[in-house]
Short mmCIF file of C-alpha atoms in Angstrom, two decimals:
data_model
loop_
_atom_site.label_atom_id
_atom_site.label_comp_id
_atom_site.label_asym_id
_atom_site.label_seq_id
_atom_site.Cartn_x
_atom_site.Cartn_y
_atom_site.Cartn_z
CA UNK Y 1 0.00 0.00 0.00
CA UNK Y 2 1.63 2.90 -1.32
CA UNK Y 3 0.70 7.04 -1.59
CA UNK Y 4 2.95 9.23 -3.46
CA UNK Y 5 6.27 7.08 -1.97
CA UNK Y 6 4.60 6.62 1.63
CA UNK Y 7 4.12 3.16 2.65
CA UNK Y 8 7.76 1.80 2.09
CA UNK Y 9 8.32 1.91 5.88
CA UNK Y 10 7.93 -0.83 8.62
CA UNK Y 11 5.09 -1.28 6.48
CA UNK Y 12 3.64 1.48 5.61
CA UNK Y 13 3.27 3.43 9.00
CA UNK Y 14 2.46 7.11 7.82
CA UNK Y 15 -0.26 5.95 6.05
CA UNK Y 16 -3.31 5.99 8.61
CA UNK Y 17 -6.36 3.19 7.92
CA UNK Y 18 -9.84 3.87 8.76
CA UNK Y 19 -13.10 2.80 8.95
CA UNK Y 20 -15.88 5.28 9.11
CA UNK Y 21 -13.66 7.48 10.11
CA UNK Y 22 -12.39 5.60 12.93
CA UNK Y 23 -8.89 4.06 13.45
CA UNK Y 24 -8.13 0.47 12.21
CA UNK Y 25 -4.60 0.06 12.56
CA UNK Y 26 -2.16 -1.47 15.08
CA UNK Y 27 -1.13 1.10 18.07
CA UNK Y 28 1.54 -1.15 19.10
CA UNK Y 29 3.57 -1.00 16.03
CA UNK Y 30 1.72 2.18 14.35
CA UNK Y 31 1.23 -0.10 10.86
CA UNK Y 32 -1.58 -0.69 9.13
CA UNK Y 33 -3.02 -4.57 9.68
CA UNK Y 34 -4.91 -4.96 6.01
CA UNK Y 35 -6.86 -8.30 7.20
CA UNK Y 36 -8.56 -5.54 9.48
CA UNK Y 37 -9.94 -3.58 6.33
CA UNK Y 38 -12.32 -5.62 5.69
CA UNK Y 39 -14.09 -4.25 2.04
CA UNK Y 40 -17.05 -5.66 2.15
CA UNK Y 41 -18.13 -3.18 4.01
CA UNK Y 42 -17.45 -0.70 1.57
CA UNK Y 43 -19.34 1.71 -0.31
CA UNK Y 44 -16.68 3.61 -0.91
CA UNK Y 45 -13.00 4.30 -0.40
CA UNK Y 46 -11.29 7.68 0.51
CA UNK Y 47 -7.91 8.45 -0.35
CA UNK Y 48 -6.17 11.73 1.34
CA UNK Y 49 -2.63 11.60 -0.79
CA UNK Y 50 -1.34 14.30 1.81
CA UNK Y 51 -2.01 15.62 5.46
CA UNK Y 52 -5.24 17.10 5.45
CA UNK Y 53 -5.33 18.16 9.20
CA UNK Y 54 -8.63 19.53 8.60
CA UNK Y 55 -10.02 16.37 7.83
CA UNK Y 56 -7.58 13.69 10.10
CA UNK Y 57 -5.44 15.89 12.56
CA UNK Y 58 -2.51 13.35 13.01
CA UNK Y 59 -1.82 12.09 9.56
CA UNK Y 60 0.32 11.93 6.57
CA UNK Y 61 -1.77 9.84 4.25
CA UNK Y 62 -4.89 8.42 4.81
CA UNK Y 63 -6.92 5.28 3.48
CA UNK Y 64 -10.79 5.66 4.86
CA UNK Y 65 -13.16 3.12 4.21
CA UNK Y 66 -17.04 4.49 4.18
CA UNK Y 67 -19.56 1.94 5.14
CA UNK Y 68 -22.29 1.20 2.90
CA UNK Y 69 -25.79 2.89 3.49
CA UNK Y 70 -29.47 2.49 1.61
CA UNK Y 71 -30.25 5.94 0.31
CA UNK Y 72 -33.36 5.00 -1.64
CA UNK Y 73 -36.83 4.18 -0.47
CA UNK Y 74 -36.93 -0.40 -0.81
CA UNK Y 75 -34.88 -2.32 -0.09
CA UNK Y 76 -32.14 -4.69 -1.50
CA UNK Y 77 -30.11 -8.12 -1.03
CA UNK Y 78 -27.10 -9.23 -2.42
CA UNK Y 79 -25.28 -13.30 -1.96
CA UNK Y 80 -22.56 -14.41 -3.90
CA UNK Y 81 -20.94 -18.05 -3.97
CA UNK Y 82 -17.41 -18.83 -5.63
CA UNK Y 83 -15.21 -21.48 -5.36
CA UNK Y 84 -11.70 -22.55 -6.80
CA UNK Y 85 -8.75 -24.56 -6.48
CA UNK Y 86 -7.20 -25.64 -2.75
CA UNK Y 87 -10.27 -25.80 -1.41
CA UNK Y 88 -10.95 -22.00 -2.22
CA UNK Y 89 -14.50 -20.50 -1.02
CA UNK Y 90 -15.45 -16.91 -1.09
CA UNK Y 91 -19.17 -16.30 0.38
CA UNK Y 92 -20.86 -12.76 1.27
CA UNK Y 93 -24.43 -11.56 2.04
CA UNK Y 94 -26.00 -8.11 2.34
CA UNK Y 95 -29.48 -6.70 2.53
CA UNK Y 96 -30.08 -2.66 3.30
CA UNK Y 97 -33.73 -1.38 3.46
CA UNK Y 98 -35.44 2.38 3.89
CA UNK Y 99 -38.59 3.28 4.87
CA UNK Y 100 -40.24 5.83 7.17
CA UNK Y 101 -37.07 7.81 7.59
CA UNK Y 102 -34.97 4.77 9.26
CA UNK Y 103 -32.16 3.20 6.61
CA UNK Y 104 -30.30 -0.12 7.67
CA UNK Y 105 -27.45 -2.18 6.20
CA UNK Y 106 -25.82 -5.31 7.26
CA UNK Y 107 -23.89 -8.06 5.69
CA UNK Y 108 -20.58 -10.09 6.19
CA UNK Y 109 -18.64 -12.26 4.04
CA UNK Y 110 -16.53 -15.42 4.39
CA UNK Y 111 -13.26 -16.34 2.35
CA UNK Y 112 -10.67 -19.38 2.71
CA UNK Y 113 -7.95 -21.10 0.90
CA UNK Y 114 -5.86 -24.31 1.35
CA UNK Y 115 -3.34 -22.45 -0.85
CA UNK Y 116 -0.96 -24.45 -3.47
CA UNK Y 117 1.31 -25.48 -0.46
CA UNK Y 118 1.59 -27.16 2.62
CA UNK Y 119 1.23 -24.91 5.68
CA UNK Y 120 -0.27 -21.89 3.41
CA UNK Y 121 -3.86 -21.57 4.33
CA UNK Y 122 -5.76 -18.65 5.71
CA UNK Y 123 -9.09 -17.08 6.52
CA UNK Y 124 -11.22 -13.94 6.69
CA UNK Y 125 -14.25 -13.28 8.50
CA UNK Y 126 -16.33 -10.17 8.71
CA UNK Y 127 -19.77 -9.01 9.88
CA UNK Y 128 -21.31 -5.54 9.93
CA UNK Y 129 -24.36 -3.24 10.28
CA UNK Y 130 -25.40 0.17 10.32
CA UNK Y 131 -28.42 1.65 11.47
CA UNK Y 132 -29.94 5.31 10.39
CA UNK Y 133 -32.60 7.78 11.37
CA UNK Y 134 -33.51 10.60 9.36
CA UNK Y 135 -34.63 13.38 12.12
CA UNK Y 136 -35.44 16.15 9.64
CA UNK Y 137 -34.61 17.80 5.88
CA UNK Y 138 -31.05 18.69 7.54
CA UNK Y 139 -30.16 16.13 10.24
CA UNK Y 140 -29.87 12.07 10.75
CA UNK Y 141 -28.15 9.83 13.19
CA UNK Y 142 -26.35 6.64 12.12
CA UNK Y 143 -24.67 3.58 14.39
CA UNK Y 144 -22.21 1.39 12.83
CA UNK Y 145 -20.29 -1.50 13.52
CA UNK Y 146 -18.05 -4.09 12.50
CA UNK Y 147 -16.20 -7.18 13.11
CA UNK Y 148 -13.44 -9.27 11.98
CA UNK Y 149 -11.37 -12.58 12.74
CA UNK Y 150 -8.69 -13.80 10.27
CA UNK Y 151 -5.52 -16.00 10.13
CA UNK Y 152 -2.85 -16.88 7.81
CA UNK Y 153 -0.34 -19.16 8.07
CA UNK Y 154 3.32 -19.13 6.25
CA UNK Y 155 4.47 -21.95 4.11
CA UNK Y 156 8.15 -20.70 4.20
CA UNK Y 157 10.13 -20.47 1.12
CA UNK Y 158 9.83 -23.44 -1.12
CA UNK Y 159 12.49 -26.23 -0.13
CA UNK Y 160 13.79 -24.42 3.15
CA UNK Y 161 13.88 -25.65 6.63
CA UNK Y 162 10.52 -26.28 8.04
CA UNK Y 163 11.72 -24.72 11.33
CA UNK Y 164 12.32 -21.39 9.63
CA UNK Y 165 8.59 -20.78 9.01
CA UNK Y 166 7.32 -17.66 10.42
CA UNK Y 167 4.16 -19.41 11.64
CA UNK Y 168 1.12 -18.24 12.09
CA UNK Y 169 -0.71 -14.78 11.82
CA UNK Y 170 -4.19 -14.11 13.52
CA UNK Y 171 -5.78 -10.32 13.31
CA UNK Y 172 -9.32 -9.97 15.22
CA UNK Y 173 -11.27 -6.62 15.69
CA UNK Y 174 -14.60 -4.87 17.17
CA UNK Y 175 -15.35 -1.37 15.64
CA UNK Y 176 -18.36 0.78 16.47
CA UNK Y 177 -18.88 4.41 15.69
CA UNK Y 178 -22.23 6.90 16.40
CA UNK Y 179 -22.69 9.85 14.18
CA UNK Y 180 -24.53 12.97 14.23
CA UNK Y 181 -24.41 14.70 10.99
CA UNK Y 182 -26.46 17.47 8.99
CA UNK Y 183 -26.35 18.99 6.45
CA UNK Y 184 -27.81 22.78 5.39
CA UNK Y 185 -27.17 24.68 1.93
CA UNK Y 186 -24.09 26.03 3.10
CA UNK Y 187 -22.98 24.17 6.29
CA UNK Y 188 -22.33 20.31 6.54
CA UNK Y 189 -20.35 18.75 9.60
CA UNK Y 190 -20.91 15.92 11.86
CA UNK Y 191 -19.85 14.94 15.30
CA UNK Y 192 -18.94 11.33 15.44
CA UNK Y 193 -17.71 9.05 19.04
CA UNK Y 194 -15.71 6.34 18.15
CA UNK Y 195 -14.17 2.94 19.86
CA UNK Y 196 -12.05 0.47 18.15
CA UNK Y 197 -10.45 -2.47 19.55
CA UNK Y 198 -8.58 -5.33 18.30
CA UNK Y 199 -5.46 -8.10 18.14
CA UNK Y 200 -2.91 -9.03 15.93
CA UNK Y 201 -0.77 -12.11 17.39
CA UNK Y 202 1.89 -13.65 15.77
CA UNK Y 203 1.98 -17.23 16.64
CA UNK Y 204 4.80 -20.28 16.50
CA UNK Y 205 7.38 -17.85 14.63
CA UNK Y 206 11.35 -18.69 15.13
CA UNK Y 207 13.05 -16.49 17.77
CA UNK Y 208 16.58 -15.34 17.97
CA UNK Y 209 17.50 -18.76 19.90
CA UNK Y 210 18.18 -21.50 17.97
CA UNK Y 211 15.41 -24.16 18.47
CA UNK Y 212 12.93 -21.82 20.51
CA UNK Y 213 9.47 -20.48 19.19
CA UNK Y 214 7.57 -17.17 20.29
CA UNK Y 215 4.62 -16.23 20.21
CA UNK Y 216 3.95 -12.69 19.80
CA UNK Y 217 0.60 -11.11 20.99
CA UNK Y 218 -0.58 -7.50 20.23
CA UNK Y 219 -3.46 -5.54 21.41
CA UNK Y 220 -4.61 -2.49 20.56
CA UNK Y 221 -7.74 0.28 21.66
CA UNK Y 222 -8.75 3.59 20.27
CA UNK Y 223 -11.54 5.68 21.41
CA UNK Y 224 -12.42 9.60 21.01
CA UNK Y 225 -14.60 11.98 19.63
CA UNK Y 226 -13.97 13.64 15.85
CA UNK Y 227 -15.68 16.99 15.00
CA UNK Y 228 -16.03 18.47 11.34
CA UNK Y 229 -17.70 21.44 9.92
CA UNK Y 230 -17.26 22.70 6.58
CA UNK Y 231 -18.65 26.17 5.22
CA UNK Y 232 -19.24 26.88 2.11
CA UNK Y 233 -18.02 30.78 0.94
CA UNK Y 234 -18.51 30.72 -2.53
CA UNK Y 235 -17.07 30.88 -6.13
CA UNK Y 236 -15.81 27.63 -4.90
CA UNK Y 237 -13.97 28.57 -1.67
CA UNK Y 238 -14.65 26.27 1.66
CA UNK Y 239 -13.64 27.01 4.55
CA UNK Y 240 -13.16 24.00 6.94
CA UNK Y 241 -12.75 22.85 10.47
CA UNK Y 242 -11.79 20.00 12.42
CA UNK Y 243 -11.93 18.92 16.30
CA UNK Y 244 -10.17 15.37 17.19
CA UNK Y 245 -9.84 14.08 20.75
CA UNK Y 246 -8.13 10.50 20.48
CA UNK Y 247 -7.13 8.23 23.15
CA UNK Y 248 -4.34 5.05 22.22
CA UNK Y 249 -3.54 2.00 24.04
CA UNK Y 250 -1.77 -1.20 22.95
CA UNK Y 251 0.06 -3.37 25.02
CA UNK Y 252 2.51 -6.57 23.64
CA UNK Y 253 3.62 -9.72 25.04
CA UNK Y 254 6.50 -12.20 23.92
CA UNK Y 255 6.28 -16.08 24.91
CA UNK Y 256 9.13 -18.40 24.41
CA UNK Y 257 8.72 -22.22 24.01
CA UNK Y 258 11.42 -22.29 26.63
CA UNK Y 259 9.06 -20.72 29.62
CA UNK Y 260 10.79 -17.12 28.94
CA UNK Y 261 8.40 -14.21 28.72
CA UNK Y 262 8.28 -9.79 28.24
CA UNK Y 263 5.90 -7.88 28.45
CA UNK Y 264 5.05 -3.56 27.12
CA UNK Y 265 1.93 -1.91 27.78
CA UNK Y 266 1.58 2.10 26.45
CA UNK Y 267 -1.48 4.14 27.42
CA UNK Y 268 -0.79 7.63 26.04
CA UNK Y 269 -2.27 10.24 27.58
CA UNK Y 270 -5.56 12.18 25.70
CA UNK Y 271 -4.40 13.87 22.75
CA UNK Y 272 -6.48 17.36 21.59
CA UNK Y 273 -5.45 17.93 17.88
CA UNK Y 274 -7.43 20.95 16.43
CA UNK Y 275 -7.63 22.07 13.09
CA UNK Y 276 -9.13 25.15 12.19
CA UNK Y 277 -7.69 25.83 8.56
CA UNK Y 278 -9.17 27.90 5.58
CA UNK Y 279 -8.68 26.41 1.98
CA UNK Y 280 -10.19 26.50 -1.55
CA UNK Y 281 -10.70 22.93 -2.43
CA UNK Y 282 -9.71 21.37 -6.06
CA UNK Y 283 -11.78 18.57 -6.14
CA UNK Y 284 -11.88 15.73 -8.65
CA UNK Y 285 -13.93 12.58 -8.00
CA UNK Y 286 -14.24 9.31 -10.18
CA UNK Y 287 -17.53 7.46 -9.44
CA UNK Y 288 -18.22 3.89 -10.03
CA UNK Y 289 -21.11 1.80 -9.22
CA UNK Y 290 -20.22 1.11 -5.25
CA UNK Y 291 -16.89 2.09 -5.05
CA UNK Y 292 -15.34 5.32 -5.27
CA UNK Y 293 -11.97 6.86 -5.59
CA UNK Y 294 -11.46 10.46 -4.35
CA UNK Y 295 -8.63 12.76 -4.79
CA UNK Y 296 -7.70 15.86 -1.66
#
């Protein structure tokens, strides 16, 4: 995952992943975990190629997945089936509904592989919803949430040493965010609370010992409230503002087949990044069918 030449760290730590505009990423570390990102979810994806402190107040790039919604009166259901070689199955179910000023979607989606080699299967599980209520012409309210358990295992290289297989990798998260949004002729904004939680543990991988395994187990927990508020001037001019008030925790510990153990936990403290920043937007935006591209 690359932006203009970001993403070629320890991987890819200035780029920031969200869903909903909540974090999805790995505090311990600061990476993104992609397993987490589950698309499914998806109606479409955000792309912030620089910071945009107005928009995320700690971040260099961002990737920001936007959960789908119904926006027409009905409703609608979607299943798809495929399988292939190794034992490959890819399942996933939606339905979404309006009426009477509420809007729902939920769905979730199941994929797994064998893979062409011993020791190289994986899996990825995800569920999610989201619940809306129209209060008037300008305002609505939406919940959303999401969840996710995955795991991949590593073959090795082809005709190595069994012993120098990096194991196994399992990623499993809980996201929920509440929104209050509106949205006038000139004014738009929202106020949105957010709490994310999840693990990504790296199981049975070779230490720095000859002959012992570690296990490697990371946990990470964001919560805070975002505020946005854009005004429109004119002749194309915006002027835009941002509130975030984040919290971070993560906490790691190491296991050695040979009873050894360590242990880190890091709560930072509450973090007030403001952003109160006038700009003329140049916006360009490529629309598909469900997913969407869009260029800050």
């Amino acid at each position: 995952m690359f932006i203009r030449g970001m993403g070629s760290s320890r991987p890819g730590a200035e780029i920031k992943t969200l869903v909903d505009g909540a974090p999805m990423f790995m505090s311990v570390w600061n990476h993104p975990l992609l397993d987490l990102m589950a698309i499914d979810s998806a109606r479409s994806i955000e792309v912030f190629k620089s910071p945009q402190p107005q928009y995320f107040g700690n971040a260099f790039g961002v990737i920001n997945i936007v959960p789908k919604r119904k926006t027409d009166e009905g409703y609608t259901t979607k299943t798809q089936v495929a399988f292939g070689s190794y034992d490959t199955i890819v399942a996933k179910a939606e339905h979404g509904g309006k009426t009477s000023g509420w809007n729902y979607y939920m769905g979730g989606g199941y994929r797994t592989s064998d893979g062409h080699r011993d020791n190289s299967d994986g899996e990825l599980d995800n569920a999610y919803g989201r619940l809306g209520r129209q209060l008037n012409d300008n305002w609505d309210v939406s919940l959303f949430a999401m969840w996710n358990d995955n795991y991949a295992n590593d073959p090795g290289a082809e005709g190595a040493d069994p012993d120098a297989r990096e194991g196994r990798y399992e990623t499993r998260a809980v996201l929920s965010t509440l929104t209050l949004s509106h949205d006038y002729e000139r004014f738009s904004g929202e106020i949105k609370g957010y709490r994310s939680s999840g693990e990504g543990d790296w199981l049975d991988q070779p230490s720095d010992t000859e002959g012992v395994r570690e296990d490697l187990y990371n946990d990470f927990l964001y919560y805070g409230i975002k505020v946005k508020e854009n005004v429109k001037l004119g002749h194309g001019a915006e002027f835009l503002m941002g509130l975030d008030w984040d919290y971070t925790e993560g906490d790691y510990t190491q296991e050695y087949s040979d009873g050894r153990s360590d242990a880190l936990a890091f709560p930072r403290p509450l973090q007030t990044e403001p952003g109160w920043i006038p700009c003329i937007l140049d916006q360009r935006q490529f629309t598909g069918t469900q997913d969407r591209y869009r260029e800050q």
